[in-house]
Amino acid sequence: MREDLQIRNIDVVFADFVCSRDNGSTDLLRKAATFASSAVGYGNICVDLADVFGASEVTSAAARLRASKMVGEPGEYRPLVLDDANRLYLHRYWKYESDLATTLISMASDLPDVDTVLLKDGLSRLFPNTDESIDWQRVAAAAAVRSRFCVISGGPGTGKTTTVVKIIALLLEQAKGSRMRIGLAAPTGKAAARLKESIYKAGKELEERTTAAESIPSDVSTLQRLLGVIPDSCRFRHNADNPLPFEAIVVDEASMVPLGLMAKLVEALAPGSRLILLGDRDQLASVEAGAVLGDICNTGHGFGFSSAFKAFIVDTTGCTIPESLVGSDVPVLADSVIVLQKNYRFGEDSGIGLVSTAINNDNAASVLGGMKDGTTSGLILRETPSRDLLQKKLATAVVAGFSDYLRHESPDDVLVAFDQFRVLCALRQGIYGVEGINSLIEICLADEGIIKPDKQWYHGRPVMVMINDYSLKLFNGDVGIALNDPESEIGLSVYFPSINGVPRKYSPYRLPAHETVYAMTVHKSQGSEFERVLLVMPPFSNQILTREIIYTGLTRARTSVELWCTDEIFTAACEKRIERRSGLRKALWG
């Protein structure tokens, strides 16, 4: 039995409920219902009957399940839905998947009228000519104007945010003075703050190239806030009956958005509005159920663009798409997914860029030697220390990484200095997880006199907020640092960065749920950037160790990474992709 099919109490309760309402309930129905519920809890949208009953029993099991009144075909209103591919869903997740696929295909097929003369002029102003045969940023911009739905994917440093700011300017120009309301959102408060900062900077750079620069929106919210979350419920104020008041919506870090939230967002779009998703298709999937961006991008397996799309791109951008990238009878979604190719952060000599590319190209073994002997620039691989040596080895790395941040006087400088280095862990619990590593780091820094953790709150303690608190404007993933403050009654406040450069301060006792964060999980690091990273993999196998974990951890660093990992763990992880059961990819791509 697969580990991602483990059973929780709620799964058993659901199965009991289903069987209690089926007159001919059997152990087979109970088992199927249990695992359908369990699948969602472990990130899957559905469960394959072959994983539950074995390949030899699938046909018989499927026939018996279809005879139950609690199991319906797609489109029927039953607690469980079993499709022709023997995927078993909870009804709610089948509907999320079905509605999302239908709407995205419809939006990708809808080609609004485009003033191509105005578009060509805008593209030439906003995307200066380069020596590249294909400027994929320019292609992405044209594609986003051409269709109501567009995905712009690419690794860190490929210019996704820069490109979307120019797209917003182009859309505003196409509106020709008519109302064009654009909503900006991200899945977490931290990602929203980063998007806001990036859009502000990029917008300033466009002021001399377009009069639309002054109309580029500056407010960025979390998706939950955008949709109008109703407190103490799973419902939102905006839905099909009360759509969002925007003509276009941009969502950053879309790889972190689970199926349910993406489905609710798409349901709440106003008729005729646009949706633009930004994200790295190779990053980790959302913590909750689904790998939506990966499914939308077909996990990198392209069909080529249509001939009509090629003609539009040639006409509007001047870029020539090679015939090798043009297909016949391609799925409609193919023209709406653009992957940016050029990396402006990692140059040709960057070890981070080299290794991350090799990992995604199924060629990780080719870079293993260079990582170990130090010839891969900016990236070194060292074997994860044993438990007995872990604190000693950790001390060397973290004392060097964190020795400077408390030497600064202003809170803003402290925050900037702290973000130069971070320890990232694949695991959360255990001696090699963030809980164990954070405790060891405190000991190491205390031994060097850098901090004095003699009580819960001390000068220099970094914390990460774990839940959203809209009243305080603190969000899941926000990182602050406790610093001495003579104005505070307790002599200390926790400072958080802000867009305007003036840190916000709070009493430690007002903070929502939080934890110490010298080290953080790779999952929590998504959307963040640090100059240097220590990436810690456990010296034993674990189902969470995949290529996405290593790729995401490596690419959080701008300049250098020290990776603690055995050869065997590195090789095995890079050969293992995150697999989440879903029918979305097939529904979108056929």
XYZ file of C-alpha atoms in Angstrom:
590
model
C 0.000 0.000 0.000
C 1.349 3.480 -0.894
C 2.304 5.771 1.990
C 0.096 8.564 0.650
C -2.913 6.330 1.265
C -2.567 6.241 5.046
C -5.791 6.328 7.000
C -6.988 9.100 9.341
C -9.930 9.095 11.727
C -11.911 11.425 9.467
C -11.532 8.947 6.600
C -13.049 6.179 8.696
C -15.926 8.431 9.790
C -16.658 9.359 6.161
C -16.661 5.699 5.126
C -19.062 4.872 7.948
C -21.369 7.662 6.742
C -21.334 6.384 3.149
C -21.973 2.785 4.142
C -24.768 3.710 6.538
C -26.727 5.131 3.597
C -26.127 2.292 1.201
C -28.503 -0.634 1.662
C -26.090 -3.145 0.260
C -22.945 -1.746 1.845
C -19.925 -3.978 1.610
C -16.353 -4.043 2.787
C -15.403 -3.051 -0.755
C -17.432 0.187 -0.593
C -16.072 0.932 2.871
C -12.492 0.485 1.670
C -13.045 2.607 -1.453
C -14.714 5.430 0.487
C -11.984 5.389 3.122
C -9.199 5.760 0.567
C -11.056 8.347 -1.515
C -11.199 10.528 1.585
C -7.623 9.715 2.572
C -6.333 10.655 -0.885
C -7.483 14.261 -0.500
C -5.845 14.503 2.902
C -2.519 13.568 1.348
C -2.652 15.987 -1.568
C -4.417 13.930 -4.210
C -7.627 14.912 -5.967
C -8.767 11.325 -6.425
C -7.619 7.756 -5.876
C -6.852 5.202 -8.569
C -8.729 1.990 -7.847
C -5.608 0.064 -8.855
C -3.829 1.573 -5.839
C -6.576 0.325 -3.549
C -7.522 -3.086 -4.921
C -4.600 -4.026 -7.155
C -4.472 -4.097 -10.953
C -5.974 -7.586 -11.232
C -9.086 -6.653 -9.220
C -9.818 -3.215 -10.732
C -12.452 -4.287 -13.247
C -14.442 -6.316 -10.724
C -14.159 -3.651 -8.020
C -15.261 -0.890 -10.395
C -18.331 -2.851 -11.502
C -19.406 -3.539 -7.922
C -18.882 0.086 -6.892
C -20.960 1.365 -9.809
C -23.832 -0.785 -8.534
C -23.881 1.221 -5.290
C -26.275 4.129 -5.010
C -23.539 6.083 -3.221
C -21.262 5.994 -6.277
C -22.171 7.956 -9.387
C -20.800 8.640 -12.841
C -19.344 12.063 -13.655
C -22.201 14.563 -13.559
C -24.336 12.632 -11.083
C -24.881 14.032 -7.617
C -23.541 11.234 -5.422
C -21.062 11.291 -2.517
C -18.507 9.423 -4.632
C -17.812 9.785 -8.356
C -16.116 7.042 -10.417
C -14.965 8.002 -13.913
C -14.158 5.846 -16.958
C -10.465 5.743 -16.014
C -11.349 4.179 -12.644
C -10.476 7.321 -10.717
C -12.620 7.629 -7.600
C -13.401 11.136 -6.289
C -15.208 12.773 -3.454
C -17.978 14.601 -5.307
C -16.790 18.050 -4.283
C -13.317 17.498 -5.726
C -14.644 15.977 -8.918
C -16.760 19.103 -9.365
C -13.803 21.410 -8.615
C -11.752 19.617 -11.242
C -14.497 19.395 -13.851
C -15.623 23.020 -13.521
C -12.051 24.326 -13.550
C -11.118 22.387 -16.687
C -14.275 23.472 -18.521
C -13.802 27.144 -17.647
C -10.090 27.297 -18.465
C -10.607 25.684 -21.870
C -13.435 28.114 -22.570
C -11.309 31.098 -21.543
C -8.324 29.916 -23.598
C -10.614 29.584 -26.615
C -11.990 33.107 -26.192
C -9.876 35.496 -28.262
C -10.931 39.099 -27.619
C -10.572 41.749 -30.305
C -7.013 43.079 -30.340
C -5.790 46.329 -31.861
C -2.696 44.762 -33.415
C -1.265 48.109 -34.548
C -1.421 49.405 -30.977
C -0.108 46.103 -29.631
C 2.897 46.105 -31.972
C 3.709 49.648 -30.966
C 3.403 48.783 -27.275
C 5.563 45.679 -27.586
C 8.317 47.607 -29.340
C 8.322 50.260 -26.592
C 8.118 47.921 -23.611
C 10.361 45.130 -24.914
C 13.448 46.653 -26.562
C 15.020 44.561 -29.277
C 17.455 41.884 -28.120
C 19.889 39.606 -29.912
C 17.735 36.581 -29.088
C 15.959 34.862 -31.956
C 12.929 34.470 -29.713
C 12.196 36.925 -26.905
C 9.923 34.729 -24.804
C 8.929 37.610 -22.568
C 7.601 39.438 -25.616
C 5.859 36.256 -26.814
C 4.258 35.835 -23.375
C 3.015 39.412 -23.428
C 1.432 38.982 -26.844
C -0.137 35.676 -25.791
C -1.658 37.255 -22.678
C -3.260 40.027 -24.724
C -4.491 37.568 -27.360
C -6.452 35.279 -24.989
C -8.533 35.593 -21.833
C -6.359 32.963 -20.133
C -2.579 32.819 -19.982
C 0.056 31.066 -17.882
C 3.576 32.467 -17.685
C 5.948 29.939 -16.166
C 9.701 29.894 -15.656
C 12.298 29.494 -12.964
C 13.448 32.206 -10.543
C 15.111 35.062 -12.387
C 13.374 34.570 -15.734
C 11.420 37.803 -15.389
C 7.859 36.651 -14.783
C 6.903 39.697 -12.698
C 8.667 42.141 -15.009
C 6.802 40.626 -17.934
C 3.385 40.767 -16.269
C 3.793 44.459 -15.384
C 4.343 45.146 -19.072
C 1.328 42.991 -19.901
C -0.780 45.092 -17.545
C 0.431 48.208 -19.349
C -0.456 46.671 -22.713
C -3.949 45.745 -21.509
C -4.489 49.267 -20.205
C -3.400 50.641 -23.580
C -5.786 48.265 -25.378
C -8.619 49.599 -23.201
C -8.051 53.043 -24.779
C -9.309 54.924 -21.780
C -12.189 52.583 -20.964
C -12.483 51.131 -17.488
C -9.911 48.409 -16.924
C -9.831 47.202 -13.333
C -7.028 44.759 -12.595
C -6.792 42.645 -9.445
C -3.430 41.434 -8.159
C -3.187 38.481 -5.776
C -0.955 35.752 -4.377
C -1.656 32.687 -2.228
C 0.123 33.977 0.907
C 0.675 37.339 2.564
C 4.423 37.052 2.084
C 4.045 36.343 -1.631
C 1.563 39.227 -1.931
C 4.037 41.627 -0.303
C 6.830 40.499 -2.644
C 4.581 40.910 -5.685
C 3.583 44.397 -4.558
C 7.205 45.432 -4.172
C 8.194 43.949 -7.536
C 5.304 45.585 -9.381
C 6.076 48.947 -7.804
C 9.709 48.801 -8.939
C 8.903 47.507 -12.414
C 6.148 50.078 -12.870
C 8.528 52.931 -12.050
C 10.879 51.744 -14.784
C 8.083 51.957 -17.368
C 7.087 55.563 -16.738
C 9.037 56.849 -19.743
C 7.780 54.110 -22.062
C 4.021 54.217 -21.550
C 1.423 56.640 -20.247
C -0.348 53.617 -18.747
C 2.353 53.283 -16.073
C 0.473 55.603 -13.717
C -2.609 53.358 -13.943
C -0.837 50.125 -13.005
C -2.487 48.969 -9.755
C -0.471 48.917 -6.557
C -2.730 46.979 -4.184
C -1.954 43.275 -3.877
C -3.922 40.934 -1.644
C -4.030 37.288 -0.730
C -6.437 35.194 -2.765
C -8.608 34.666 0.294
C -8.873 38.399 0.857
C -9.526 39.028 -2.844
C -12.402 36.550 -2.799
C -13.731 37.957 0.481
C -13.357 35.114 2.925
C -16.286 34.821 5.341
C -14.897 34.389 8.881
C -15.201 30.935 10.428
C -16.313 29.335 7.171
C -14.981 27.877 3.926
C -17.109 30.260 1.854
C -16.306 33.502 0.059
C -18.407 36.578 -0.657
C -17.425 36.525 -4.333
C -18.724 33.645 -6.428
C -20.656 33.048 -9.651
C -23.605 35.059 -8.309
C -21.423 37.872 -6.989
C -18.397 37.993 -9.296
C -15.161 39.848 -8.674
C -15.186 43.485 -9.853
C -12.188 43.153 -12.191
C -11.655 42.948 -15.924
C -8.378 41.061 -15.365
C -6.778 39.209 -12.463
C -3.100 38.333 -12.023
C -2.091 35.575 -9.581
C 1.572 35.152 -8.624
C 3.148 31.986 -7.142
C 0.350 29.942 -8.708
C 2.160 26.667 -7.979
C 1.133 27.150 -4.335
C -2.601 27.410 -5.115
C -4.588 24.219 -4.350
C -7.401 22.932 -6.540
C -10.262 24.094 -4.317
C -9.036 27.676 -4.111
C -8.249 27.869 -7.825
C -11.706 26.536 -8.656
C -13.347 29.120 -6.408
C -11.292 31.905 -7.988
C -12.238 30.882 -11.516
C -15.890 30.513 -10.510
C -15.850 34.102 -9.193
C -14.442 35.652 -12.385
C -16.728 38.162 -14.031
C -17.979 37.236 -17.523
C -15.425 38.271 -20.133
C -12.637 38.894 -17.643
C -9.055 37.682 -18.010
C -6.891 35.472 -15.805
C -3.089 35.467 -15.850
C -1.187 32.945 -13.728
C 2.496 33.329 -12.860
C 4.544 30.530 -11.370
C 7.309 27.979 -11.654
C 5.857 24.712 -12.927
C 8.880 22.819 -11.533
C 8.430 24.025 -7.939
C 6.695 22.176 -5.161
C 2.954 21.790 -5.455
C 0.514 23.269 -2.957
C 0.366 21.923 0.586
C -3.344 21.176 0.108
C -4.861 18.913 -2.527
C -3.796 19.265 -6.140
C -0.861 20.168 -8.345
C -2.867 22.630 -10.383
C -0.127 24.647 -12.080
C 1.735 21.476 -13.027
C -1.421 19.997 -14.515
C -2.209 23.212 -16.402
C 1.342 23.252 -17.783
C 1.071 19.542 -18.591
C 4.171 19.045 -16.376
C 6.402 20.271 -19.155
C 5.124 17.989 -21.924
C 4.195 20.399 -24.701
C 2.118 19.810 -27.813
C 3.530 22.763 -29.719
C 1.709 25.959 -30.625
C -0.989 26.251 -33.255
C -0.306 27.704 -36.696
C -2.710 30.562 -35.949
C -0.768 31.412 -32.787
C 2.518 31.359 -34.669
C 1.124 33.748 -37.272
C -0.125 36.116 -34.557
C 3.250 36.092 -32.783
C 5.192 36.718 -35.978
C 2.888 39.599 -36.882
C 2.837 41.318 -33.490
C 6.264 40.584 -32.001
C 8.546 39.975 -34.938
C 9.736 36.780 -33.238
C 9.873 33.635 -35.334
C 8.667 30.459 -33.699
C 10.512 27.453 -35.174
C 8.461 24.838 -36.974
C 9.643 22.323 -34.381
C 7.514 24.203 -31.834
C 4.385 24.236 -34.019
C 2.003 21.287 -33.975
C -1.096 20.205 -35.809
C -4.421 19.773 -34.072
C -2.923 20.959 -30.761
C -5.076 21.329 -27.626
C -6.474 24.826 -27.249
C -4.575 25.339 -23.992
C -1.211 25.018 -25.761
C -1.328 28.628 -27.002
C -1.973 29.896 -23.474
C 1.062 28.405 -21.713
C 4.357 30.234 -22.200
C 7.580 29.187 -20.484
C 10.248 31.878 -20.156
C 13.658 30.520 -21.095
C 16.358 33.086 -20.346
C 17.528 33.359 -16.741
C 18.683 36.816 -15.693
C 19.731 35.753 -12.188
C 21.788 32.642 -12.872
C 24.449 33.186 -15.533
C 26.070 30.457 -17.601
C 28.708 29.944 -14.892
C 26.179 29.649 -12.049
C 26.269 26.311 -10.313
C 22.723 26.826 -9.015
C 21.456 27.358 -12.538
C 23.468 24.417 -13.891
C 22.312 21.938 -11.251
C 18.662 23.038 -11.175
C 18.501 22.693 -14.960
C 20.138 19.265 -14.821
C 17.625 18.128 -12.197
C 14.666 19.161 -14.350
C 16.242 17.547 -17.421
C 16.606 14.162 -15.674
C 20.379 14.556 -15.748
C 21.250 15.103 -12.092
C 23.933 12.391 -12.101
C 26.054 14.481 -14.482
C 26.537 17.262 -11.918
C 27.103 15.133 -8.824
C 30.889 15.016 -9.188
C 31.288 18.769 -9.652
C 29.106 19.484 -6.641
C 31.259 17.233 -4.454
C 34.689 18.448 -5.542
C 33.818 22.158 -5.436
C 34.142 22.860 -9.155
C 30.459 23.763 -9.489
C 30.503 27.509 -8.888
C 28.406 28.648 -5.949
C 27.210 25.172 -4.977
C 28.879 22.563 -2.802
C 27.571 19.145 -1.791
C 28.575 17.746 1.588
C 27.366 14.553 3.212
C 24.757 15.152 5.903
C 26.513 14.880 9.294
C 25.637 12.085 11.684
C 23.600 12.939 14.767
C 26.782 13.035 16.872
C 28.450 15.576 14.584
C 25.389 17.574 13.549
C 25.714 20.397 16.100
C 29.440 20.833 15.474
C 29.049 20.985 11.680
C 25.976 23.192 11.968
C 27.827 25.674 14.175
C 30.409 26.388 11.468
C 27.736 27.192 8.892
C 25.262 29.163 11.006
C 27.795 31.246 12.919
C 29.163 32.420 9.579
C 25.653 32.931 8.204
C 24.064 34.745 11.147
C 27.028 36.499 12.790
C 26.358 39.923 11.256
C 22.615 40.525 11.416
C 22.546 41.875 15.005
C 25.488 44.206 14.469
C 23.244 46.676 12.654
C 21.484 49.439 14.538
C 18.266 50.080 12.607
C 15.557 47.387 12.529
C 15.351 47.702 8.753
C 19.070 46.935 8.358
C 18.733 43.999 10.760
C 15.885 42.549 8.693
C 17.788 42.962 5.431
C 20.942 41.401 6.919
C 19.009 38.457 8.353
C 17.564 37.629 4.931
C 21.032 37.217 3.463
C 21.211 33.666 4.830
C 18.732 30.950 5.720
C 18.764 27.262 6.630
C 16.193 25.227 4.704
C 15.069 21.730 5.702
C 13.130 19.123 3.783
C 11.479 17.879 6.966
C 9.568 19.635 9.703
C 10.009 17.247 12.613
C 12.961 15.330 13.995
C 16.600 16.216 14.562
C 17.061 16.965 10.824
C 13.789 18.905 10.572
C 13.194 22.577 11.341
C 12.209 21.820 14.935
C 15.485 20.078 15.735
C 17.677 22.332 13.594
C 16.229 25.548 15.069
C 16.974 24.303 18.584
C 20.564 23.444 17.641
C 21.068 26.796 15.918
C 20.011 28.639 19.061
C 22.603 26.655 21.030
C 25.311 27.342 18.427
C 24.640 31.093 18.306
C 24.389 31.326 22.086
C 27.752 29.583 22.475
C 29.292 32.301 20.305
C 27.566 35.095 22.231
C 25.546 36.211 19.199
C 22.226 35.732 21.030
C 21.160 35.170 24.648
C 18.125 32.854 24.547
C 17.658 32.838 28.295
C 13.908 33.398 27.938
C 11.187 32.927 25.335
C 11.590 36.403 23.858
C 15.125 37.682 23.444
C 16.945 40.271 21.362
C 17.483 38.793 17.905
C 14.871 36.017 17.954
C 13.464 35.581 14.428
C 9.888 34.341 14.122
C 7.578 33.300 11.313
C 3.837 33.944 11.464
C 1.886 30.726 10.868
C -1.655 32.051 10.253
C -3.215 35.119 8.649
C -4.288 37.968 10.929
C -5.975 40.604 8.776
C -6.519 42.990 11.683
C -2.764 43.171 12.308
C -1.874 42.838 8.615
C 0.352 39.898 9.436
C 0.143 36.865 7.212
C 1.211 33.233 7.064
C 4.905 33.214 6.159
C 5.774 36.745 7.345
C 9.134 36.850 9.141
C 9.967 39.343 11.876
C 12.748 39.781 14.438
C 12.485 40.628 18.134
C 14.735 43.589 18.971
C 15.379 45.748 22.005
C 12.944 48.670 22.077
C 13.096 51.301 24.854
C 9.585 52.459 23.898
C 8.107 49.056 24.717
C 6.797 48.276 28.183
C 8.650 44.971 28.117
C 11.747 46.492 26.500
C 11.379 44.557 23.248
C 9.254 44.614 20.067
C 9.000 42.371 17.036
C 9.765 44.181 13.771
C 8.413 43.150 10.376
C 9.425 44.606 6.995
C 7.056 46.807 4.995
C 6.872 48.006 1.408
C 7.803 51.609 2.279
C 10.982 50.568 4.083
C 9.768 51.546 7.549
C 9.447 48.357 9.627
C 6.216 47.711 11.500
C 6.573 46.784 15.160
C 4.322 44.713 17.404
C 4.315 43.533 20.979
C 5.387 39.872 21.057
C 2.191 39.069 22.930
C -0.039 40.401 20.148
C 1.385 38.147 17.455
C -0.740 35.401 15.931
C 0.596 31.817 16.046
C 4.310 31.838 15.223
C 7.556 29.890 15.567
C 11.319 30.500 15.645
C 12.730 30.599 12.129
C 16.499 30.431 11.790
C 15.558 27.387 9.759
C 12.388 26.888 7.746
C 10.948 24.131 5.569
C 11.489 24.261 1.831
C 7.691 24.431 1.492
C 7.560 27.596 3.608
C 10.462 29.143 1.666
C 8.518 29.270 -1.608
C 8.323 32.835 -2.839
C 11.422 33.837 -0.844
C 14.963 34.685 -1.942
C 18.177 34.650 0.073
C 21.757 35.383 -0.910
C 23.037 32.153 0.650
C 21.295 28.943 1.668
C 22.204 25.878 3.703
C 19.900 23.111 2.448
C 19.637 20.145 4.833
C 18.454 16.743 3.619
C 18.126 13.904 6.157
C 20.603 11.003 5.786
C 17.723 8.549 5.361
C 15.019 8.061 2.749
C 11.656 9.736 3.159
C 8.661 9.986 0.833
C 8.882 13.794 0.854
C 12.341 13.787 -0.747
C 11.697 14.520 -4.418
C 13.277 16.501 -7.208
C 10.831 19.335 -6.506
C 12.103 19.637 -2.924
C 15.737 19.875 -4.031
C 14.993 22.155 -7.000
C 12.891 24.528 -4.910
C 15.466 24.622 -2.103
C 18.389 25.286 -4.434
C 16.645 28.069 -6.312
C 15.798 30.042 -3.165
C 19.442 31.218 -3.211
C 20.738 34.023 -5.398
C 24.479 33.339 -5.135
C 25.455 30.204 -3.189
C 24.113 26.980 -1.701
C 25.670 24.443 0.635
C 23.708 21.221 0.224
C 23.904 18.570 2.915
C 22.916 15.310 1.309
C 24.294 11.851 0.656
C 24.946 10.796 -2.946
C 22.302 8.119 -2.659
C 19.625 10.439 -1.286
C 20.387 13.116 -3.909
C 20.202 10.649 -6.790
C 17.063 8.934 -5.508
C 15.281 12.237 -4.823
C 16.096 13.631 -8.274
C 14.649 10.522 -9.872
C 11.375 10.888 -7.962
C 8.694 13.367 -8.962
C 5.773 14.438 -6.826
C 2.859 12.334 -8.049
C -0.594 13.562 -7.200
C -3.576 11.690 -8.514
C -5.732 13.939 -10.638
C -7.749 13.924 -13.818
C -7.170 17.631 -14.477
C -4.237 17.218 -16.819
C -6.114 14.789 -19.045
C -9.226 16.954 -18.981
C -7.188 19.951 -20.137
C -4.815 18.276 -22.578
C -6.568 15.092 -23.686
